[in-house]
Amino acid sequence: MFQFVSDKRFDVAGFGTNAVDFLIEVPSYPAFNSKIELSRYAQMAGGEVASTMVGLQRLGLSTSYAGRFGSDAAGDIGIRSLADEGVDTEFAERISEASTQIAFIIVDEVSGERTVIWKRDQKLAYSPDDAPLDAARDCRILHITPHDAAACIAMAQAAKEAGAYVSIDIDNVFDGIDSLLPMVDIFVASADFPERLTGIDSLERSLAELSQTYGFRLTCATLGSQGSILLADTKIIRTPGFDVPGGCVDTTGAGDAFRAGLLYGIFSGGSLETAAASANAVAALKCRKLGARDALPSVKEVTTLLKNAGRG
Ligand SMILES: Nc1ncnc2c1ncn2[C@@H]1O[C@H](COP(=O)(O)OP(=O)(O)O)[C@@H](O)[C@H]1O
Ligand SMILES: [Mg+2]
């Protein structure tokens, strides 16, 4: 179903969000206008696309990250976190007098579910004129969040012209969506988004409608602990989630990990059922620890979980 061009430096190039997260774990989610003592807190690197690149790198793929960091201390943390993992940062930029994207994330200790409060400095925004097109030209898959839609359209065009596939991590309707989505091959959204986008009151029918309208090869929604639903042509693949080994500590970045596992599965050349199982396994393993990246697994850990769950 996927055939990759060979003469490229990177398996996957990411263009989109990076962030530095302040994670605040609480015994239970606070009521409005209340006070609560936290259990623990930590500052860690995150952001959707940057975390997906780290996930892929841990799974043995070669990645590059194109995105913007501020000139602040958080920017140092963000860039170093990628370089330390082996993600290429040639196309990462520092913007003077800009703040790195930040998130305050409240994690409920009982369920591990998180609530995200974030801010992105407008100075980090790309226009189509300064989109790093060479990053899009030198990969087999371009993975994007549509944060700066016009720049993403230019990136997707460059990727397609160079023979790469385009993968999108999408949760919001934005101006230009109808120009971008026809270039997308792999569409992965959270459970509620396909119905919001189509106005159709059924997830399966929304996925089918999107797949037909835009011509995606893979159309997928993630369903939290319930796993995922993936549509390829007319085939529907429902994949249950995995129990998190040791219990679910934090779902921050689970969606980013899922996308890393899915792209890894596609590269591995196995069946789509196996790719979907790998995606859910990578995401469940991510939930073992606080933060978007700490518990992102190796291939060996994924294989072990699949085997232990009788799904290997
Ligand atoms: N509590 C959980 N237990 C096990 N796996 C989970 C859990 N929450 C999320 N996941 C995994 O992470 C993936 C993405 O989570 P989801 O909640 O759907 O994303 P988002 O929070 O970004 O909408 C799921 O498809 C699933 O594989
Ligand atoms: Mg979730």
Short mmCIF file of C-alpha atoms and ligand atoms in Angstrom, two decimals:
data_model
loop_
_atom_site.label_atom_id
_atom_site.label_comp_id
_atom_site.label_asym_id
_atom_site.label_seq_id
_atom_site.Cartn_x
_atom_site.Cartn_y
_atom_site.Cartn_z
CA MET A 1 0.00 0.00 0.00
CA PHE A 2 2.97 2.32 0.62
CA GLN A 3 6.06 2.43 -1.52
CA PHE A 4 8.87 4.60 -0.30
CA VAL A 5 11.42 6.50 -2.35
CA SER A 6 14.96 5.44 -1.49
CA ASP A 7 17.20 8.46 -2.05
CA LYS A 8 16.18 10.46 1.03
CA ARG A 9 18.09 11.38 4.15
CA PHE A 10 15.19 10.85 6.55
CA ASP A 11 12.34 8.41 6.94
CA VAL A 12 10.14 11.06 8.51
CA ALA A 13 10.39 14.84 8.67
CA GLY A 14 8.20 16.64 11.19
CA PHE A 15 6.86 20.16 10.71
CA GLY A 16 4.76 21.49 13.53
CA THR A 17 4.50 22.01 17.23
CA ASN A 18 7.12 21.62 19.91
CA ALA A 19 6.56 22.72 23.48
CA VAL A 20 7.95 22.65 26.96
CA ASP A 21 5.39 21.22 29.39
CA PHE A 22 4.90 21.87 33.07
CA LEU A 23 3.24 18.71 34.32
CA ILE A 24 1.27 18.99 37.54
CA GLU A 25 0.03 15.73 39.01
CA VAL A 26 -2.93 16.07 41.39
CA PRO A 27 -4.74 13.48 43.56
CA SER A 28 -7.99 14.44 41.82
CA TYR A 29 -8.95 17.10 39.30
CA PRO A 30 -9.56 20.39 41.17
CA ALA A 31 -13.03 21.91 41.51
CA PHE A 32 -13.60 25.46 40.23
CA ASN A 33 -12.50 28.13 42.72
CA SER A 34 -10.77 25.61 45.04
CA LYS A 35 -7.26 24.99 46.39
CA ILE A 36 -5.47 21.67 46.08
CA GLU A 37 -2.01 20.37 46.99
CA LEU A 38 -0.23 18.75 44.04
CA SER A 39 1.44 15.33 44.27
CA ARG A 40 4.45 16.14 42.08
CA TYR A 41 5.43 18.37 39.18
CA ALA A 42 8.04 18.37 36.45
CA GLN A 43 9.19 20.42 33.47
CA MET A 44 9.64 18.27 30.35
CA ALA A 45 9.89 18.66 26.59
CA GLY A 46 6.74 17.90 24.59
CA GLY A 47 4.65 19.22 21.70
CA GLU A 48 2.89 17.00 19.19
CA VAL A 49 5.23 16.78 16.22
CA ALA A 50 8.48 17.01 18.18
CA SER A 51 7.33 14.18 20.46
CA THR A 52 6.27 12.03 17.50
CA MET A 53 9.77 12.43 16.01
CA VAL A 54 11.32 11.28 19.30
CA GLY A 55 8.94 8.30 19.34
CA LEU A 56 9.98 7.32 15.80
CA GLN A 57 13.66 7.76 16.58
CA ARG A 58 13.36 5.40 19.58
CA LEU A 59 11.75 2.88 17.22
CA GLY A 60 14.81 3.04 14.97
CA LEU A 61 13.63 5.39 12.22
CA SER A 62 15.62 8.42 11.06
CA THR A 63 13.86 11.73 11.60
CA SER A 64 14.32 15.46 11.28
CA TYR A 65 12.35 18.17 13.01
CA ALA A 66 11.56 21.54 11.44
CA GLY A 67 10.01 24.02 13.83
CA ARG A 68 10.62 27.15 15.83
CA PHE A 69 11.81 27.67 19.37
CA GLY A 70 12.00 30.90 21.31
CA SER A 71 15.21 32.52 22.46
CA ASP A 72 14.38 31.59 26.07
CA ALA A 73 15.63 28.83 28.39
CA ALA A 74 12.69 26.63 27.35
CA GLY A 75 14.03 26.81 23.78
CA ASP A 76 17.37 25.43 25.00
CA ILE A 77 15.54 22.54 26.69
CA GLY A 78 13.40 21.87 23.62
CA ILE A 79 16.23 21.78 21.06
CA ARG A 80 18.57 19.81 23.31
CA SER A 81 15.83 17.23 23.99
CA LEU A 82 15.65 16.47 20.25
CA ALA A 83 19.38 16.44 19.59
CA ASP A 84 19.90 14.10 22.56
CA GLU A 85 17.51 11.59 20.96
CA GLY A 86 19.21 11.77 17.56
CA VAL A 87 16.47 13.81 15.85
CA ASP A 88 18.13 16.02 13.24
CA THR A 89 17.64 19.72 14.04
CA GLU A 90 19.19 21.34 10.97
CA PHE A 91 15.80 22.91 10.15
CA ALA A 92 14.93 23.89 13.72
CA GLU A 93 15.16 27.64 14.32
CA ARG A 94 15.50 29.99 17.25
CA ILE A 95 13.42 33.16 17.03
CA SER A 96 14.84 36.10 18.94
CA GLU A 97 12.58 37.67 21.53
CA ALA A 98 10.00 34.92 21.06
CA SER A 99 8.78 32.56 23.79
CA THR A 100 8.90 28.82 23.21
CA GLN A 101 5.44 27.23 23.16
CA ILE A 102 4.44 26.30 26.68
CA ALA A 103 1.81 24.05 28.25
CA PHE A 104 0.59 23.62 31.80
CA ILE A 105 -0.77 20.11 32.07
CA ILE A 106 -2.85 18.88 34.99
CA VAL A 107 -2.63 15.11 35.33
CA ASP A 108 -5.21 13.25 37.39
CA GLU A 109 -3.36 10.69 39.52
CA VAL A 110 -6.24 8.18 39.57
CA SER A 111 -6.97 7.89 35.83
CA GLY A 112 -3.77 9.35 34.37
CA GLU A 113 -5.94 11.58 32.13
CA ARG A 114 -4.61 15.07 31.47
CA THR A 115 -5.98 18.57 30.89
CA VAL A 116 -3.79 20.86 28.78
CA ILE A 117 -3.61 24.67 29.00
CA TRP A 118 -1.24 25.99 26.34
CA LYS A 119 0.13 29.13 24.69
CA ARG A 120 1.96 29.64 21.41
CA ASP A 121 3.73 32.91 20.70
CA GLN A 122 2.62 34.37 17.34
CA LYS A 123 6.28 35.21 16.64
CA LEU A 124 6.84 31.47 16.07
CA ALA A 125 4.39 31.38 13.14
CA TYR A 126 5.56 30.45 9.63
CA SER A 127 4.38 32.05 6.42
CA PRO A 128 4.58 30.09 3.14
CA ASP A 129 7.61 32.21 2.17
CA ASP A 130 9.73 30.98 5.05
CA ALA A 131 8.51 27.37 5.19
CA PRO A 132 11.57 25.05 5.26
CA LEU A 133 10.78 23.29 1.97
CA ASP A 134 14.11 21.44 1.83
CA ALA A 135 13.07 19.50 4.94
CA ALA A 136 9.90 18.37 3.15
CA ARG A 137 11.88 17.33 0.07
CA ASP A 138 14.32 15.09 1.92
CA CYS A 139 12.00 12.57 3.62
CA ARG A 140 9.76 9.59 2.88
CA ILE A 141 6.91 10.86 5.03
CA LEU A 142 6.21 14.46 6.01
CA HIS A 143 4.30 14.55 9.31
CA ILE A 144 2.54 17.82 10.17
CA THR A 145 0.19 19.57 12.54
CA PRO A 146 -1.69 22.31 10.65
CA HIS A 147 -0.58 25.12 12.99
CA ASP A 148 0.33 27.56 10.20
CA ALA A 149 -1.96 26.35 7.44
CA ALA A 150 -0.53 28.25 4.46
CA ALA A 151 3.02 27.14 5.32
CA CYS A 152 1.78 23.57 5.78
CA ILE A 153 0.22 23.66 2.32
CA ALA A 154 3.57 24.76 0.84
CA MET A 155 5.36 21.97 2.78
CA ALA A 156 2.86 19.33 1.69
CA GLN A 157 3.21 20.44 -1.95
CA ALA A 158 7.00 20.20 -1.77
CA ALA A 159 6.79 16.76 -0.14
CA LYS A 160 4.39 15.42 -2.76
CA GLU A 161 6.52 16.75 -5.63
CA ALA A 162 9.50 14.94 -4.12
CA GLY A 163 7.60 11.65 -3.87
CA ALA A 164 6.91 11.65 -0.11
CA TYR A 165 3.67 10.81 1.67
CA VAL A 166 1.97 13.37 3.90
CA SER A 167 0.70 12.47 7.38
CA ILE A 168 -1.43 14.86 9.42
CA ASP A 169 -2.17 15.13 13.14
CA ILE A 170 -5.36 17.18 13.18
CA ASP A 171 -7.92 18.27 15.78
CA ASN A 172 -9.27 21.57 14.52
CA VAL A 173 -10.95 23.10 11.52
CA PHE A 174 -8.88 25.98 10.08
CA ASP A 175 -8.76 28.31 7.07
CA GLY A 176 -7.23 26.47 4.14
CA ILE A 177 -8.24 22.99 5.32
CA ASP A 178 -9.82 22.24 1.93
CA SER A 179 -6.54 23.00 0.15
CA LEU A 180 -4.43 20.97 2.55
CA LEU A 181 -6.43 17.79 3.05
CA PRO A 182 -6.39 16.65 -0.62
CA MET A 183 -2.59 16.34 -0.30
CA VAL A 184 -2.81 14.21 2.83
CA ASP A 185 -2.25 10.43 2.66
CA ILE A 186 -2.44 9.50 6.35
CA PHE A 187 -5.07 11.24 8.47
CA VAL A 188 -5.15 10.60 12.23
CA ALA A 189 -7.51 12.56 14.51
CA SER A 190 -8.96 12.26 18.00
CA ALA A 191 -12.31 10.50 18.34
CA ASP A 192 -14.60 13.53 18.23
CA PHE A 193 -12.99 15.40 15.33
CA PRO A 194 -14.23 13.48 12.25
CA GLU A 195 -17.87 14.05 13.25
CA ARG A 196 -17.19 17.73 13.98
CA LEU A 197 -15.54 18.13 10.57
CA THR A 198 -18.21 16.33 8.53
CA GLY A 199 -21.32 17.08 10.60
CA ILE A 200 -22.21 13.37 10.28
CA ASP A 201 -23.42 11.83 13.52
CA SER A 202 -21.42 8.57 13.25
CA LEU A 203 -17.67 8.07 13.54
CA GLU A 204 -17.50 5.26 10.98
CA ARG A 205 -19.52 7.16 8.41
CA SER A 206 -17.52 10.34 9.06
CA LEU A 207 -14.27 8.49 8.41
CA ALA A 208 -15.71 7.02 5.20
CA GLU A 209 -16.89 10.46 4.07
CA LEU A 210 -13.48 12.02 4.75
CA SER A 211 -11.64 9.20 3.03
CA GLN A 212 -13.79 9.61 -0.07
CA THR A 213 -13.79 13.39 -0.15
CA TYR A 214 -10.05 13.82 0.26
CA GLY A 215 -8.67 10.52 -1.02
CA PHE A 216 -6.72 9.53 2.13
CA ARG A 217 -4.95 6.17 2.04
CA LEU A 218 -5.46 5.75 5.76
CA THR A 219 -8.16 7.50 7.78
CA CYS A 220 -7.91 6.94 11.50
CA ALA A 221 -9.38 8.07 14.82
CA THR A 222 -7.93 7.36 18.25
CA LEU A 223 -10.37 6.36 20.99
CA GLY A 224 -8.39 6.80 24.22
CA SER A 225 -8.18 3.57 26.26
CA GLN A 226 -10.61 2.00 23.76
CA GLY A 227 -7.91 1.94 21.07
CA SER A 228 -8.46 3.07 17.50
CA ILE A 229 -10.49 2.74 14.35
CA LEU A 230 -8.74 2.81 11.00
CA LEU A 231 -10.22 2.88 7.52
CA ALA A 232 -8.23 1.82 4.44
CA ASP A 233 -10.22 1.76 1.18
CA THR A 234 -13.44 0.24 2.45
CA LYS A 235 -11.83 -1.94 5.11
CA ILE A 236 -12.44 -0.98 8.74
CA ILE A 237 -9.89 -2.08 11.33
CA ARG A 238 -10.97 -1.73 14.95
CA THR A 239 -8.09 -2.23 17.38
CA PRO A 240 -8.58 -2.37 21.14
CA GLY A 241 -6.21 -0.44 23.38
CA PHE A 242 -3.72 -2.20 25.65
CA ASP A 243 -3.67 -2.11 29.43
CA VAL A 244 -0.80 0.15 30.42
CA PRO A 245 1.85 -2.04 32.10
CA GLY A 246 1.93 -1.02 35.76
CA GLY A 247 -1.16 1.22 35.33
CA CYS A 248 -1.82 4.44 33.43
CA VAL A 249 0.25 7.26 34.98
CA ASP A 250 -0.21 9.99 32.35
CA THR A 251 -1.89 10.12 28.92
CA THR A 252 0.00 13.30 27.90
CA GLY A 253 1.46 12.62 24.44
CA ALA A 254 -0.43 9.32 23.98
CA GLY A 255 -1.74 10.57 20.64
CA ASP A 256 1.77 11.58 19.52
CA ALA A 257 3.07 8.14 20.52
CA PHE A 258 0.21 6.47 18.63
CA ARG A 259 1.21 8.31 15.45
CA ALA A 260 4.85 7.28 15.92
CA GLY A 261 3.75 3.65 16.30
CA LEU A 262 1.50 3.83 13.26
CA LEU A 263 4.18 5.32 10.99
CA TYR A 264 6.69 2.79 12.34
CA GLY A 265 4.21 0.00 11.53
CA ILE A 266 3.74 1.32 8.00
CA PHE A 267 7.52 1.40 7.46
CA SER A 268 7.85 -2.13 8.79
CA GLY A 269 5.80 -3.28 5.81
CA GLY A 270 3.50 -5.64 7.74
CA SER A 271 -0.29 -5.68 7.64
CA LEU A 272 -2.36 -2.65 8.60
CA GLU A 273 -3.76 -4.71 11.50
CA THR A 274 -0.20 -5.10 12.82
CA ALA A 275 0.54 -1.40 12.28
CA ALA A 276 -2.61 -0.46 14.23
CA ALA A 277 -1.68 -2.85 17.04
CA SER A 278 1.84 -1.37 17.17
CA ALA A 279 0.37 2.15 17.30
CA ASN A 280 -1.81 1.29 20.29
CA ALA A 281 1.04 -0.58 21.98
CA VAL A 282 3.47 2.35 21.62
CA ALA A 283 0.79 4.70 23.00
CA ALA A 284 -0.02 2.45 25.98
CA LEU A 285 3.68 2.11 26.83
CA LYS A 286 4.07 5.90 26.69
CA CYS A 287 1.42 6.14 29.45
CA ARG A 288 3.70 4.33 31.96
CA LYS A 289 5.37 7.59 33.00
CA LEU A 290 4.70 11.28 33.49
CA GLY A 291 5.34 13.49 30.45
CA ALA A 292 5.03 13.21 26.69
CA ARG A 293 8.29 11.38 26.03
CA ASP A 294 9.98 9.67 28.96
CA ALA A 295 8.29 6.29 28.48
CA LEU A 296 8.31 6.21 24.67
CA PRO A 297 9.36 2.59 24.01
CA SER A 298 12.00 0.72 22.05
CA VAL A 299 11.00 -1.88 19.44
CA LYS A 300 11.86 -4.58 21.97
CA GLU A 301 9.41 -3.19 24.53
CA VAL A 302 6.68 -2.99 21.88
CA THR A 303 7.31 -6.58 20.77
CA THR A 304 7.19 -7.78 24.37
CA LEU A 305 3.87 -6.03 25.06
CA LEU A 306 2.33 -7.44 21.86
CA LYS A 307 3.52 -10.93 22.78
CA ASN A 308 2.40 -10.71 26.43
CA ALA A 309 -1.03 -9.53 25.31
CA GLY A 310 -1.28 -12.44 22.85
CA ARG A 311 -1.37 -10.02 19.91
CA GLY A 312 2.17 -10.41 18.56
N1 LIG B 1 -5.89 5.14 29.38
C1 LIG B 1 -5.27 4.57 28.32
N2 LIG B 1 -4.88 3.27 28.36
C2 LIG B 1 -4.28 2.67 27.30
N3 LIG B 1 -4.04 3.32 26.14
C3 LIG B 1 -4.41 4.62 26.04
C4 LIG B 1 -5.05 5.31 27.11
N4 LIG B 1 -5.31 6.58 26.70
C5 LIG B 1 -4.83 6.67 25.45
N5 LIG B 1 -4.31 5.49 25.03
C6 LIG B 1 -3.69 5.19 23.72
O1 LIG B 1 -3.31 6.42 23.14
C7 LIG B 1 -3.98 6.63 21.90
C8 LIG B 1 -4.32 8.09 21.79
O2 LIG B 1 -5.12 8.48 22.87
P1 LIG B 1 -6.37 9.46 22.72
O3 LIG B 1 -6.89 9.73 24.09
O4 LIG B 1 -7.33 8.88 21.74
O5 LIG B 1 -5.67 10.75 22.09
P2 LIG B 1 -5.95 12.28 22.46
O6 LIG B 1 -5.94 12.37 23.95
O7 LIG B 1 -4.84 12.97 21.78
O8 LIG B 1 -7.30 12.57 21.88
C9 LIG B 1 -5.18 5.68 21.94
O9 LIG B 1 -5.56 5.30 20.63
C10 LIG B 1 -4.64 4.53 22.75
O10 LIG B 1 -3.87 3.67 21.94
MG MG B 2 -6.83 11.20 25.52
#
